PDB file of C-alpha atoms in Angstrom:
ATOM      1  CA  UNK A 115     -10.583  12.918 -39.148  1.00  0.00           C
ATOM      2  CA  UNK A 116     -13.465  13.745 -41.612  1.00  0.00           C
ATOM      3  CA  UNK A 117     -14.887  17.239 -42.207  1.00  0.00           C
ATOM      4  CA  UNK A 118     -17.779  16.545 -39.858  1.00  0.00           C
ATOM      5  CA  UNK A 119     -15.588  15.695 -36.954  1.00  0.00           C
ATOM      6  CA  UNK A 120     -13.307  18.536 -37.680  1.00  0.00           C
ATOM      7  CA  UNK A 121     -16.202  21.127 -37.487  1.00  0.00           C
ATOM      8  CA  UNK A 122     -17.521  19.383 -34.384  1.00  0.00           C
ATOM      9  CA  UNK A 123     -14.198  19.686 -32.508  1.00  0.00           C
ATOM     10  CA  UNK A 124     -14.424  23.511 -32.048  1.00  0.00           C
ATOM     11  CA  UNK A 125     -18.182  23.579 -31.590  1.00  0.00           C
ATOM     12  CA  UNK A 126     -19.531  24.859 -28.250  1.00  0.00           C
ATOM     13  CA  UNK A 127     -21.154  22.558 -25.822  1.00  0.00           C
ATOM     14  CA  UNK A 128     -24.900  22.856 -25.139  1.00  0.00           C
ATOM     15  CA  UNK A 129     -25.810  22.473 -21.398  1.00  0.00           C
ATOM     16  CA  UNK A 130     -29.133  20.779 -21.226  1.00  0.00           C
ATOM     17  CA  UNK A 131     -29.591  21.892 -17.587  1.00  0.00           C
ATOM     18  CA  UNK A 132     -31.725  20.364 -14.855  1.00  0.00           C
ATOM     19  CA  UNK A 133     -34.733  19.877 -16.892  1.00  0.00           C
ATOM     20  CA  UNK A 134     -35.826  20.081 -20.529  1.00  0.00           C
ATOM     21  CA  UNK A 135     -39.418  20.869 -19.606  1.00  0.00           C
ATOM     22  CA  UNK A 136     -40.292  24.677 -20.157  1.00  0.00           C
ATOM     23  CA  UNK A 137     -42.931  24.508 -17.384  1.00  0.00           C
ATOM     24  CA  UNK A 138     -40.387  23.537 -14.785  1.00  0.00           C
ATOM     25  CA  UNK A 139     -37.733  26.146 -15.576  1.00  0.00           C
ATOM     26  CA  UNK A 140     -39.221  29.191 -13.805  1.00  0.00           C
ATOM     27  CA  UNK A 141     -40.028  27.308 -10.509  1.00  0.00           C
ATOM     28  CA  UNK A 142     -36.530  25.852 -10.593  1.00  0.00           C
ATOM     29  CA  UNK A 143     -35.062  29.226 -11.226  1.00  0.00           C
ATOM     30  CA  UNK A 144     -36.949  30.602  -8.212  1.00  0.00           C
ATOM     31  CA  UNK A 145     -35.807  27.798  -5.951  1.00  0.00           C
ATOM     32  CA  UNK A 146     -32.192  27.878  -6.879  1.00  0.00           C
ATOM     33  CA  UNK A 147     -32.049  31.585  -6.888  1.00  0.00           C
ATOM     34  CA  UNK A 148     -33.247  31.522  -3.242  1.00  0.00           C
ATOM     35  CA  UNK A 149     -30.777  28.794  -2.305  1.00  0.00           C
ATOM     36  CA  UNK A 150     -27.860  30.646  -4.040  1.00  0.00           C
ATOM     37  CA  UNK A 151     -28.505  34.010  -2.476  1.00  0.00           C
ATOM     38  CA  UNK A 152     -28.957  32.357   0.962  1.00  0.00           C
ATOM     39  CA  UNK A 153     -25.467  30.542   0.452  1.00  0.00           C
ATOM     40  CA  UNK A 154     -23.707  33.702  -0.733  1.00  0.00           C
ATOM     41  CA  UNK A 155     -25.194  35.802   2.126  1.00  0.00           C
ATOM     42  CA  UNK A 156     -24.444  33.157   4.733  1.00  0.00           C
ATOM     43  CA  UNK A 157     -20.885  32.571   3.706  1.00  0.00           C
ATOM     44  CA  UNK A 158     -20.196  36.184   2.928  1.00  0.00           C
ATOM     45  CA  UNK A 159     -21.346  37.268   6.370  1.00  0.00           C
ATOM     46  CA  UNK A 160     -19.246  34.665   8.078  1.00  0.00           C
ATOM     47  CA  UNK A 161     -16.124  35.819   6.233  1.00  0.00           C
ATOM     48  CA  UNK A 162     -16.983  39.494   7.082  1.00  0.00           C
ATOM     49  CA  UNK A 163     -17.694  38.881  10.682  1.00  0.00           C
ATOM     50  CA  UNK A 164     -14.503  36.779  11.225  1.00  0.00           C
ATOM     51  CA  UNK A 165     -12.330  39.426   9.535  1.00  0.00           C
ATOM     52  CA  UNK A 166     -13.886  42.231  11.411  1.00  0.00           C
ATOM     53  CA  UNK A 167     -14.068  40.692  15.012  1.00  0.00           C
ATOM     54  CA  UNK A 168     -10.920  40.502  17.147  1.00  0.00           C
ATOM     55  CA  UNK A 169     -12.784  37.922  19.286  1.00  0.00           C
ATOM     56  CA  UNK A 170     -12.767  35.498  16.399  1.00  0.00           C
ATOM     57  CA  UNK A 171      -9.128  34.845  16.209  1.00  0.00           C
ATOM     58  CA  UNK A 172      -8.999  31.114  17.199  1.00  0.00           C
ATOM     59  CA  UNK A 173      -7.748  28.608  14.648  1.00  0.00           C
ATOM     60  CA  UNK A 174     -11.255  27.254  14.220  1.00  0.00           C
ATOM     61  CA  UNK A 175     -12.445  30.648  12.811  1.00  0.00           C
ATOM     62  CA  UNK A 176      -9.448  31.080  10.681  1.00  0.00           C
ATOM     63  CA  UNK A 177     -10.182  27.728   8.952  1.00  0.00           C
ATOM     64  CA  UNK A 178     -13.869  28.526   8.824  1.00  0.00           C
ATOM     65  CA  UNK A 179     -13.300  31.860   7.073  1.00  0.00           C
ATOM     66  CA  UNK A 180     -11.455  30.057   4.326  1.00  0.00           C
ATOM     67  CA  UNK A 181     -14.056  27.348   4.132  1.00  0.00           C
ATOM     68  CA  UNK A 182     -16.874  29.985   3.738  1.00  0.00           C
ATOM     69  CA  UNK A 183     -14.809  31.848   1.113  1.00  0.00           C
ATOM     70  CA  UNK A 184     -14.143  28.688  -0.779  1.00  0.00           C
ATOM     71  CA  UNK A 185     -17.870  27.754  -0.532  1.00  0.00           C
ATOM     72  CA  UNK A 186     -18.816  31.226  -1.779  1.00  0.00           C
ATOM     73  CA  UNK A 187     -16.605  30.834  -4.886  1.00  0.00           C
ATOM     74  CA  UNK A 188     -17.535  27.180  -5.324  1.00  0.00           C
ATOM     75  CA  UNK A 189     -21.365  27.863  -5.864  1.00  0.00           C
ATOM     76  CA  UNK A 190     -20.488  30.914  -8.037  1.00  0.00           C
ATOM     77  CA  UNK A 191     -18.661  28.751 -10.525  1.00  0.00           C
ATOM     78  CA  UNK A 192     -21.780  26.858 -11.538  1.00  0.00           C
ATOM     79  CA  UNK A 193     -25.063  28.289 -10.181  1.00  0.00           C
ATOM     80  CA  UNK A 194     -25.154  31.699 -11.976  1.00  0.00           C
ATOM     81  CA  UNK A 195     -24.679  29.849 -15.396  1.00  0.00           C
ATOM     82  CA  UNK A 196     -27.365  27.385 -14.356  1.00  0.00           C
ATOM     83  CA  UNK A 197     -29.832  30.156 -13.474  1.00  0.00           C
ATOM     84  CA  UNK A 198     -29.169  31.991 -16.667  1.00  0.00           C
ATOM     85  CA  UNK A 199     -29.681  28.834 -18.789  1.00  0.00           C
ATOM     86  CA  UNK A 200     -33.044  28.191 -17.007  1.00  0.00           C
ATOM     87  CA  UNK A 201     -34.332  31.437 -18.618  1.00  0.00           C
ATOM     88  CA  UNK A 202     -32.227  31.641 -21.768  1.00  0.00           C
ATOM     89  CA  UNK A 203     -32.791  29.952 -25.170  1.00  0.00           C
ATOM     90  CA  UNK A 204     -29.090  29.855 -25.906  1.00  0.00           C
ATOM     91  CA  UNK A 205     -27.480  27.471 -23.475  1.00  0.00           C
ATOM     92  CA  UNK A 206     -24.206  27.073 -25.143  1.00  0.00           C
ATOM     93  CA  UNK A 207     -20.705  27.338 -23.627  1.00  0.00           C
ATOM     94  CA  UNK A 208     -17.478  27.436 -25.509  1.00  0.00           C
ATOM     95  CA  UNK A 209     -14.853  24.685 -25.116  1.00  0.00           C
ATOM     96  CA  UNK A 210     -12.571  27.213 -23.403  1.00  0.00           C
ATOM     97  CA  UNK A 211     -15.284  28.284 -21.112  1.00  0.00           C
ATOM     98  CA  UNK A 212     -16.211  24.735 -20.289  1.00  0.00           C
ATOM     99  CA  UNK A 213     -12.716  23.817 -19.393  1.00  0.00           C
ATOM    100  CA  UNK A 214     -12.276  27.016 -17.248  1.00  0.00           C
ATOM    101  CA  UNK A 215     -15.486  26.265 -15.431  1.00  0.00           C
ATOM    102  CA  UNK A 216     -14.362  22.764 -14.858  1.00  0.00           C
ATOM    103  CA  UNK A 217     -10.994  23.887 -13.565  1.00  0.00           C
ATOM    104  CA  UNK A 218     -12.331  26.203 -10.851  1.00  0.00           C
ATOM    105  CA  UNK A 219     -15.050  23.660 -10.015  1.00  0.00           C
ATOM    106  CA  UNK A 220     -12.540  20.963  -9.302  1.00  0.00           C
ATOM    107  CA  UNK A 221      -9.980  23.285  -7.579  1.00  0.00           C
ATOM    108  CA  UNK A 222     -12.639  24.740  -5.149  1.00  0.00           C
ATOM    109  CA  UNK A 223     -14.283  21.453  -4.564  1.00  0.00           C
ATOM    110  CA  UNK A 224     -11.058  19.861  -3.443  1.00  0.00           C
ATOM    111  CA  UNK A 225     -10.113  22.894  -1.361  1.00  0.00           C
ATOM    112  CA  UNK A 226     -13.620  22.368   0.435  1.00  0.00           C
ATOM    113  CA  UNK A 227     -12.544  18.744   1.010  1.00  0.00           C
ATOM    114  CA  UNK A 228      -9.148  19.567   2.477  1.00  0.00           C
ATOM    115  CA  UNK A 229     -10.505  22.363   4.584  1.00  0.00           C
ATOM    116  CA  UNK A 230     -13.198  20.146   6.106  1.00  0.00           C
ATOM    117  CA  UNK A 231     -10.472  17.665   7.020  1.00  0.00           C
ATOM    118  CA  UNK A 232      -8.340  20.436   8.626  1.00  0.00           C
ATOM    119  CA  UNK A 233     -11.407  21.711  10.629  1.00  0.00           C
ATOM    120  CA  UNK A 234     -12.114  18.111  11.898  1.00  0.00           C
ATOM    121  CA  UNK A 235      -8.396  17.873  13.012  1.00  0.00           C
ATOM    122  CA  UNK A 236      -8.725  21.131  14.747  1.00  0.00           C
ATOM    123  CA  UNK A 237     -11.706  19.948  16.802  1.00  0.00           C
ATOM    124  CA  UNK A 238      -9.936  16.597  17.495  1.00  0.00           C
ATOM    125  CA  UNK A 239      -6.817  18.297  18.972  1.00  0.00           C
ATOM    126  CA  UNK A 240      -9.008  20.771  20.971  1.00  0.00           C
ATOM    127  CA  UNK A 241     -10.930  17.992  22.575  1.00  0.00           C
ATOM    128  CA  UNK A 242      -8.317  15.172  22.831  1.00  0.00           C
ATOM    129  CA  UNK A 243      -5.102  17.255  23.434  1.00  0.00           C
ATOM    130  CA  UNK A 244      -6.371  20.567  24.915  1.00  0.00           C
ATOM    131  CA  UNK A 245      -3.004  21.213  26.755  1.00  0.00           C
ATOM    132  CA  UNK A 246      -1.075  21.067  23.449  1.00  0.00           C
ATOM    133  CA  UNK A 247      -3.733  22.895  21.381  1.00  0.00           C
ATOM    134  CA  UNK A 248      -1.871  26.232  21.231  1.00  0.00           C
ATOM    135  CA  UNK A 249       1.239  24.646  19.762  1.00  0.00           C
ATOM    136  CA  UNK A 250      -0.356  21.996  17.544  1.00  0.00           C
ATOM    137  CA  UNK A 251      -2.827  24.515  15.983  1.00  0.00           C
ATOM    138  CA  UNK A 252      -0.601  27.624  16.048  1.00  0.00           C
ATOM    139  CA  UNK A 253      -1.130  30.308  13.384  1.00  0.00           C
ATOM    140  CA  UNK A 254       1.744  28.980  11.415  1.00  0.00           C
ATOM    141  CA  UNK A 255       0.277  25.509  11.389  1.00  0.00           C
ATOM    142  CA  UNK A 256      -3.072  26.878  10.337  1.00  0.00           C
ATOM    143  CA  UNK A 257      -1.560  28.810   7.497  1.00  0.00           C
ATOM    144  CA  UNK A 258       0.336  25.747   6.430  1.00  0.00           C
ATOM    145  CA  UNK A 259      -2.839  23.669   6.428  1.00  0.00           C
ATOM    146  CA  UNK A 260      -4.783  26.288   4.426  1.00  0.00           C
ATOM    147  CA  UNK A 261      -1.958  26.920   1.927  1.00  0.00           C
ATOM    148  CA  UNK A 262      -1.524  23.151   1.419  1.00  0.00           C
ATOM    149  CA  UNK A 263      -5.245  22.869   0.682  1.00  0.00           C
ATOM    150  CA  UNK A 264      -5.218  25.592  -1.919  1.00  0.00           C
ATOM    151  CA  UNK A 265      -2.031  24.330  -3.531  1.00  0.00           C
ATOM    152  CA  UNK A 266      -3.089  20.688  -3.681  1.00  0.00           C
ATOM    153  CA  UNK A 267      -6.433  21.650  -5.055  1.00  0.00           C
ATOM    154  CA  UNK A 268      -5.098  23.685  -7.888  1.00  0.00           C
ATOM    155  CA  UNK A 269      -2.460  21.015  -8.836  1.00  0.00           C
ATOM    156  CA  UNK A 270      -5.115  18.385  -8.852  1.00  0.00           C
ATOM    157  CA  UNK A 271      -7.451  20.511 -11.046  1.00  0.00           C
ATOM    158  CA  UNK A 272      -4.726  21.557 -13.467  1.00  0.00           C
ATOM    159  CA  UNK A 273      -3.710  17.833 -13.977  1.00  0.00           C
ATOM    160  CA  UNK A 274      -7.236  16.886 -14.857  1.00  0.00           C
ATOM    161  CA  UNK A 275      -7.964  19.876 -17.108  1.00  0.00           C
ATOM    162  CA  UNK A 276      -4.710  19.173 -19.110  1.00  0.00           C
ATOM    163  CA  UNK A 277      -5.972  15.623 -19.655  1.00  0.00           C
ATOM    164  CA  UNK A 278      -9.474  16.726 -20.418  1.00  0.00           C
ATOM    165  CA  UNK A 279      -8.237  19.308 -23.020  1.00  0.00           C
ATOM    166  CA  UNK A 280      -6.723  16.547 -25.128  1.00  0.00           C
ATOM    167  CA  UNK A 281     -10.029  14.672 -25.618  1.00  0.00           C
ATOM    168  CA  UNK A 282     -11.907  14.688 -28.923  1.00  0.00           C
ATOM    169  CA  UNK A 283     -15.624  15.269 -28.979  1.00  0.00           C
ATOM    170  CA  UNK A 284     -16.733  14.172 -32.427  1.00  0.00           C
ATOM    171  CA  UNK A 285     -20.321  13.237 -31.610  1.00  0.00           C
ATOM    172  CA  UNK A 286     -22.967  15.017 -29.836  1.00  0.00           C
ATOM    173  CA  UNK A 287     -22.073  18.269 -27.886  1.00  0.00           C
ATOM    174  CA  UNK A 288     -25.253  18.202 -25.793  1.00  0.00           C
ATOM    175  CA  UNK A 289     -24.221  17.886 -22.200  1.00  0.00           C
ATOM    176  CA  UNK A 290     -26.949  16.364 -20.016  1.00  0.00           C
ATOM    177  CA  UNK A 291     -25.970  18.588 -17.016  1.00  0.00           C
ATOM    178  CA  UNK A 292     -26.214  22.128 -15.778  1.00  0.00           C
ATOM    179  CA  UNK A 293     -22.474  22.598 -15.978  1.00  0.00           C
ATOM    180  CA  UNK A 294     -19.371  21.125 -17.491  1.00  0.00           C
ATOM    181  CA  UNK A 295     -18.551  18.106 -15.318  1.00  0.00           C
ATOM    182  CA  UNK A 296     -16.304  15.057 -15.700  1.00  0.00           C
ATOM    183  CA  UNK A 297     -18.653  12.172 -16.145  1.00  0.00           C
ATOM    184  CA  UNK A 298     -21.138  13.566 -18.817  1.00  0.00           C
ATOM    185  CA  UNK A 299     -18.219  14.942 -20.820  1.00  0.00           C
ATOM    186  CA  UNK A 300     -16.374  11.639 -20.705  1.00  0.00           C
ATOM    187  CA  UNK A 301     -19.533   9.889 -22.015  1.00  0.00           C
ATOM    188  CA  UNK A 302     -19.520  12.216 -24.949  1.00  0.00           C
ATOM    189  CA  UNK A 303     -15.837  11.912 -25.865  1.00  0.00           C
ATOM    190  CA  UNK A 304     -14.713   9.559 -28.781  1.00  0.00           C
ATOM    191  CA  UNK A 305     -11.234   9.358 -27.283  1.00  0.00           C
ATOM    192  CA  UNK A 306      -9.809   6.757 -24.994  1.00  0.00           C
ATOM    193  CA  UNK A 307     -10.794   8.045 -21.487  1.00  0.00           C
ATOM    194  CA  UNK A 308      -9.228   5.186 -19.470  1.00  0.00           C
ATOM    195  CA  UNK A 309      -6.312   7.186 -18.328  1.00  0.00           C
ATOM    196  CA  UNK A 310      -8.565   9.955 -16.959  1.00  0.00           C
ATOM    197  CA  UNK A 311     -10.760   7.431 -15.152  1.00  0.00           C
ATOM    198  CA  UNK A 312      -7.690   5.835 -13.743  1.00  0.00           C
ATOM    199  CA  UNK A 313      -6.519   9.162 -12.446  1.00  0.00           C
ATOM    200  CA  UNK A 314      -9.982   9.726 -10.797  1.00  0.00           C
ATOM    201  CA  UNK A 315      -9.806   6.389  -8.929  1.00  0.00           C
ATOM    202  CA  UNK A 316      -6.174   7.012  -7.776  1.00  0.00           C
ATOM    203  CA  UNK A 317      -5.209  10.682  -7.384  1.00  0.00           C
ATOM    204  CA  UNK A 318      -8.875  11.743  -7.098  1.00  0.00           C
ATOM    205  CA  UNK A 319      -9.269   9.241  -4.261  1.00  0.00           C
ATOM    206  CA  UNK A 320      -6.378  10.786  -2.399  1.00  0.00           C
ATOM    207  CA  UNK A 321      -7.991  14.249  -2.229  1.00  0.00           C
ATOM    208  CA  UNK A 322     -11.542  13.113  -1.614  1.00  0.00           C
ATOM    209  CA  UNK A 323     -11.672   9.661   0.072  1.00  0.00           C
ATOM    210  CA  UNK A 324      -8.638  10.264   2.275  1.00  0.00           C
ATOM    211  CA  UNK A 325      -9.965  13.470   3.841  1.00  0.00           C
ATOM    212  CA  UNK A 326     -13.241  11.844   4.447  1.00  0.00           C
ATOM    213  CA  UNK A 327     -11.689   8.983   6.214  1.00  0.00           C
ATOM    214  CA  UNK A 328      -9.590  11.409   8.287  1.00  0.00           C
ATOM    215  CA  UNK A 329     -12.733  13.201   9.270  1.00  0.00           C
ATOM    216  CA  UNK A 330     -14.592  10.004  10.283  1.00  0.00           C
ATOM    217  CA  UNK A 331     -11.511   9.014  12.335  1.00  0.00           C
ATOM    218  CA  UNK A 332     -11.404  12.449  14.038  1.00  0.00           C
ATOM    219  CA  UNK A 333     -15.024  12.436  14.849  1.00  0.00           C
ATOM    220  CA  UNK A 334     -14.834   8.794  16.128  1.00  0.00           C
ATOM    221  CA  UNK A 335     -12.085   9.901  18.555  1.00  0.00           C
ATOM    222  CA  UNK A 336     -14.070  13.073  19.513  1.00  0.00           C
ATOM    223  CA  UNK A 337     -17.179  10.843  20.266  1.00  0.00           C
ATOM    224  CA  UNK A 338     -15.129   8.559  22.620  1.00  0.00           C
ATOM    225  CA  UNK A 339     -14.038  11.710  24.524  1.00  0.00           C
ATOM    226  CA  UNK A 340     -17.426  13.197  24.612  1.00  0.00           C
ATOM    227  CA  UNK A 341     -18.971  10.021  25.981  1.00  0.00           C
ATOM    228  CA  UNK A 342     -16.630  10.414  29.000  1.00  0.00           C
ATOM    229  CA  UNK A 343     -17.853  13.885  29.925  1.00  0.00           C
ATOM    230  CA  UNK A 344     -19.404  14.023  33.418  1.00  0.00           C
ATOM    231  CA  UNK A 345     -22.304  16.356  32.513  1.00  0.00           C
ATOM    232  CA  UNK A 346     -25.279  14.688  30.644  1.00  0.00           C
ATOM    233  CA  UNK A 347     -26.248  18.198  29.212  1.00  0.00           C
ATOM    234  CA  UNK A 348     -22.660  18.557  28.040  1.00  0.00           C
ATOM    235  CA  UNK A 349     -22.673  15.180  26.336  1.00  0.00           C
ATOM    236  CA  UNK A 350     -26.079  15.931  24.735  1.00  0.00           C
ATOM    237  CA  UNK A 351     -24.893  19.427  23.373  1.00  0.00           C
ATOM    238  CA  UNK A 352     -21.562  17.964  22.046  1.00  0.00           C
ATOM    239  CA  UNK A 353     -23.448  15.009  20.367  1.00  0.00           C
ATOM    240  CA  UNK A 354     -25.897  17.340  18.751  1.00  0.00           C
ATOM    241  CA  UNK A 355     -23.088  19.643  17.365  1.00  0.00           C
ATOM    242  CA  UNK A 356     -20.839  16.758  16.182  1.00  0.00           C
ATOM    243  CA  UNK A 357     -23.873  14.947  14.686  1.00  0.00           C
ATOM    244  CA  UNK A 358     -25.020  17.960  12.710  1.00  0.00           C
ATOM    245  CA  UNK A 359     -21.447  18.469  11.399  1.00  0.00           C
ATOM    246  CA  UNK A 360     -21.062  14.858  10.417  1.00  0.00           C
ATOM    247  CA  UNK A 361     -24.462  14.825   8.654  1.00  0.00           C
ATOM    248  CA  UNK A 362     -23.447  17.617   6.336  1.00  0.00           C
ATOM    249  CA  UNK A 363     -19.895  16.264   5.831  1.00  0.00           C
ATOM    250  CA  UNK A 364     -21.445  12.916   4.916  1.00  0.00           C
ATOM    251  CA  UNK A 365     -23.915  14.484   2.528  1.00  0.00           C
ATOM    252  CA  UNK A 366     -21.053  16.279   0.881  1.00  0.00           C
ATOM    253  CA  UNK A 367     -18.609  13.392   0.528  1.00  0.00           C
ATOM    254  CA  UNK A 368     -21.319  10.747  -0.004  1.00  0.00           C
ATOM    255  CA  UNK A 369     -22.728  12.464  -3.148  1.00  0.00           C
ATOM    256  CA  UNK A 370     -19.231  13.301  -4.511  1.00  0.00           C
ATOM    257  CA  UNK A 371     -18.092   9.743  -4.224  1.00  0.00           C
ATOM    258  CA  UNK A 372     -21.351   8.410  -5.707  1.00  0.00           C
ATOM    259  CA  UNK A 373     -21.003  10.606  -8.759  1.00  0.00           C
ATOM    260  CA  UNK A 374     -17.265  10.332  -9.492  1.00  0.00           C
ATOM    261  CA  UNK A 375     -16.058   7.045  -8.181  1.00  0.00           C
ATOM    262  CA  UNK A 376     -17.951   4.811 -10.674  1.00  0.00           C
ATOM    263  CA  UNK A 377     -17.122   3.698 -14.266  1.00  0.00           C
ATOM    264  CA  UNK A 378     -18.281   6.226 -16.827  1.00  0.00           C
ATOM    265  CA  UNK A 379     -20.316   3.518 -18.499  1.00  0.00           C
ATOM    266  CA  UNK A 380     -22.495   3.163 -15.339  1.00  0.00           C
ATOM    267  CA  UNK A 381     -23.138   7.007 -14.999  1.00  0.00           C
ATOM    268  CA  UNK A 382     -26.749   7.903 -15.031  1.00  0.00           C
ATOM    269  CA  UNK A 383     -27.327  11.655 -16.059  1.00  0.00           C
ATOM    270  CA  UNK A 384     -30.448  12.185 -14.015  1.00  0.00           C
ATOM    271  CA  UNK A 385     -29.220  10.688 -10.760  1.00  0.00           C
ATOM    272  CA  UNK A 386     -25.898  12.506 -11.422  1.00  0.00           C
ATOM    273  CA  UNK A 387     -27.637  15.889 -11.556  1.00  0.00           C
ATOM    274  CA  UNK A 388     -29.556  15.287  -8.337  1.00  0.00           C
ATOM    275  CA  UNK A 389     -26.506  14.216  -6.557  1.00  0.00           C
ATOM    276  CA  UNK A 390     -24.433  17.150  -7.826  1.00  0.00           C
ATOM    277  CA  UNK A 391     -27.042  19.623  -6.653  1.00  0.00           C
ATOM    278  CA  UNK A 392     -26.425  18.308  -3.132  1.00  0.00           C
ATOM    279  CA  UNK A 393     -22.734  19.124  -3.043  1.00  0.00           C
ATOM    280  CA  UNK A 394     -22.784  22.288  -5.232  1.00  0.00           C
ATOM    281  CA  UNK A 395     -25.800  24.057  -3.793  1.00  0.00           C
ATOM    282  CA  UNK A 396     -27.134  22.452  -0.617  1.00  0.00           C
ATOM    283  CA  UNK A 397     -24.030  21.837   1.463  1.00  0.00           C
ATOM    284  CA  UNK A 398     -22.312  25.171   0.753  1.00  0.00           C
ATOM    285  CA  UNK A 399     -25.623  26.840   1.921  1.00  0.00           C
ATOM    286  CA  UNK A 400     -25.772  24.593   5.186  1.00  0.00           C
ATOM    287  CA  UNK A 401     -22.149  24.982   6.192  1.00  0.00           C
ATOM    288  CA  UNK A 402     -22.633  28.617   7.540  1.00  0.00           C
ATOM    289  CA  UNK A 403     -25.582  27.347   9.616  1.00  0.00           C
ATOM    290  CA  UNK A 404     -24.037  24.198  10.892  1.00  0.00           C
ATOM    291  CA  UNK A 405     -20.449  25.427  11.594  1.00  0.00           C
ATOM    292  CA  UNK A 406     -21.052  29.043  12.714  1.00  0.00           C
ATOM    293  CA  UNK A 407     -24.551  30.539  12.965  1.00  0.00           C
ATOM    294  CA  UNK A 408     -25.280  28.323  15.927  1.00  0.00           C
ATOM    295  CA  UNK A 409     -22.153  29.568  17.585  1.00  0.00           C
ATOM    296  CA  UNK A 410     -22.555  32.449  20.266  1.00  0.00           C
ATOM    297  CA  UNK A 411     -19.287  34.103  19.357  1.00  0.00           C
ATOM    298  CA  UNK A 412     -20.224  34.310  15.780  1.00  0.00           C
ATOM    299  CA  UNK A 413     -23.664  35.501  16.516  1.00  0.00           C
ATOM    300  CA  UNK A 414     -22.148  38.270  18.633  1.00  0.00           C
ATOM    301  CA  UNK A 415     -19.737  39.211  15.880  1.00  0.00           C
ATOM    302  CA  UNK A 416     -22.619  39.318  13.308  1.00  0.00           C
ATOM    303  CA  UNK A 417     -24.659  41.628  15.595  1.00  0.00           C
ATOM    304  CA  UNK A 418     -21.639  43.925  16.043  1.00  0.00           C
ATOM    305  CA  UNK A 419     -21.154  43.836  12.227  1.00  0.00           C
ATOM    306  CA  UNK A 420     -24.695  44.977  11.633  1.00  0.00           C
ATOM    307  CA  UNK A 421     -24.821  47.523  14.500  1.00  0.00           C
ATOM    308  CA  UNK A 422     -21.415  48.977  13.867  1.00  0.00           C
ATOM    309  CA  UNK A 423     -20.382  48.160  17.503  1.00  0.00           C
ATOM    310  CA  UNK A 424     -16.756  47.220  18.038  1.00  0.00           C
ATOM    311  CA  UNK A 425     -16.175  43.921  19.724  1.00  0.00           C
ATOM    312  CA  UNK A 426     -13.061  43.016  21.603  1.00  0.00           C
ATOM    313  CA  UNK A 427     -11.507  39.686  22.371  1.00  0.00           C
ATOM    314  CA  UNK A 428     -12.716  40.041  25.901  1.00  0.00           C
ATOM    315  CA  UNK A 429     -16.357  40.156  24.819  1.00  0.00           C
ATOM    316  CA  UNK A 430     -16.391  36.543  23.568  1.00  0.00           C
TER     317      UNK A 430
END
């Protein structure tokens, strides 16, 4: 390796961000600051309400608390740095910082994926097998599902980061993105990246595509049960709830699959940034609304949280 390449190897990356236009930076900062604060408050309140309320001890709320916590952390891995870079002149990030950000981004993203699948399974059991719900979704089973989600996600992330850390970046270090992500970094590498792309299409598919298919199958079975309900209003309410859940899930998985499950040579930076915003900012903000803020039990727990009133399991 020549002297130029050696000096480039340890050089920091420059995150080009969402835009290179100075006129657009402040409006984008305001927009994403509002979205970020809304997501943090929404998910934080859900976690606090579930932990504080004895009425919210069902398996669904146990899983929801972990999803909200994961979402809260997931957005915090990328958005604060993006906001800072929209106002700063120095948009650099060290190689170690880049790999660290990437590690937690992958780990928390896969945790989200697994928890969404676990929540869909919970709803499937509740509707299709109500008599066996208490045993199939016992606290031990819920803890196993959550523990597996966190374990699998960190093993997945560690495997990818160990491979990414071996890459050489001997050309430009300007990353056309607002955080350190797979595809733009692979485009900048002068190493052979085929083994990493193969890993994305195999092991990556197992932790993204498989949960998505399980969710679709669960909602398909739920829809079949809902259509057999005797009450028209009950069917309408169930379809509305399931439809909103499925819309957000499809937005999350659809954009993730569109970004990662394509050859690096076909990756387009501008389209990739737009799609990434959907699953890093928008869906974590929507999850509290879709999964909980429309729920009467959660609304009651939030009111009790703000008023300081204690709520018992009998109040739900």
